[in-house]
XYZ file of C-alpha atoms in Angstrom:
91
model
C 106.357 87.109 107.793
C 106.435 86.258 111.432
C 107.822 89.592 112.469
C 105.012 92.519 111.633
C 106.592 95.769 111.078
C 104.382 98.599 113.208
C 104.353 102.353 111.832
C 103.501 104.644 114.840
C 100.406 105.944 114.793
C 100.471 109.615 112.932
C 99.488 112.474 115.347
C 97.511 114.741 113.270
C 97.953 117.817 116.442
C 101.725 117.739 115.087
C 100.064 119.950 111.794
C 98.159 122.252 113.371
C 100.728 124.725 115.544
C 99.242 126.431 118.341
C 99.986 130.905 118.151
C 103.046 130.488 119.776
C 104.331 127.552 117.975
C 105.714 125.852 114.438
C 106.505 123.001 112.537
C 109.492 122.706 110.949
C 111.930 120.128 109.236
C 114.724 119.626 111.122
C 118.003 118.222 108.978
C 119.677 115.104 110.920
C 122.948 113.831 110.118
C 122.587 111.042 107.533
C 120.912 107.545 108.798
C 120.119 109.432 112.456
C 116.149 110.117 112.283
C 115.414 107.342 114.602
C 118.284 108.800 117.055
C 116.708 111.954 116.866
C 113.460 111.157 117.376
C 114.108 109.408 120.280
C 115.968 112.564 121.643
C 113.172 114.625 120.907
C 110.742 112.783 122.858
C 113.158 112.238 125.688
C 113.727 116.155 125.890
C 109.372 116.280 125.712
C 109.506 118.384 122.177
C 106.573 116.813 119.735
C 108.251 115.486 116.627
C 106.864 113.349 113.498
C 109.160 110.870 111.160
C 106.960 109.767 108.091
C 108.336 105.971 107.428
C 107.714 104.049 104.459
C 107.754 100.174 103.933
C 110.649 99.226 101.764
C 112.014 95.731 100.610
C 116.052 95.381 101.482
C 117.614 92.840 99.524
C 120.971 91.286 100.891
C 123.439 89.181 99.609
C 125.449 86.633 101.599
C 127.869 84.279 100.850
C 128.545 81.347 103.438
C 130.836 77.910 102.868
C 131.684 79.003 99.341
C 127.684 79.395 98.550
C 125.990 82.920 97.408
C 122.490 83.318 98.597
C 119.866 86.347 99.052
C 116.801 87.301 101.379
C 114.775 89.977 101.120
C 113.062 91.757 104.064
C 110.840 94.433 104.787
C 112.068 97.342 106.648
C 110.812 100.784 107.755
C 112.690 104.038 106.136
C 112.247 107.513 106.539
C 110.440 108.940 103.540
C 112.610 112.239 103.745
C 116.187 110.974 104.363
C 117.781 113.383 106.977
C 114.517 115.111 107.881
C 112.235 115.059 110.991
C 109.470 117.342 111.380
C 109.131 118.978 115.001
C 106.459 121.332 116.395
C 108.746 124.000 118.267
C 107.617 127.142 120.593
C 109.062 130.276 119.190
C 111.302 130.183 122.399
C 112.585 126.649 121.326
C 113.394 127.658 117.584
């Protein structure tokens, strides 16, 4: 495929919590991980979305023809969960 779907990197210091600090999953609204991932890193709070490669299939019909593509996409593997390293202040 011509476009290359990129995982970020995982960040292995998001596992190991500091004294003062935890990881914890942190329910989204459905179909909002990305949202709140990118809130999380504007408000500077360390957060980690696990993605997995999936194939989407759709189905199109255009001048009175059906046709399909499929594509692959990045998904959350937990749907509605991020995980976010949080000071005890900040939980």
């Amino acid at each position: 495929m011509g476009n290359d779907l990129v995982a970020p990197n995982f960040d292995q210091t998001i596992l190991i919590p500091n004294e003062d600090e935890v990881v914890c999953p942190v329910y989204t609204l459905p179909l909002h991980e990305f949202r709140f991932q990118e809130y999380c890193n504007d408000q500077g709070i360390v957060c980690y979305l696990p993605l997995k490669r999936v194939w989407k299939v759709e189905n199109h019909n255009r001048n009175g023809k059906s046709y399909q593509y499929s594509k692959e996409v990045l998904r959350p593997m937990f749907a509605s969960y991020v995980f976010a390293k949080l000071t005890k202040a900040q939980k």
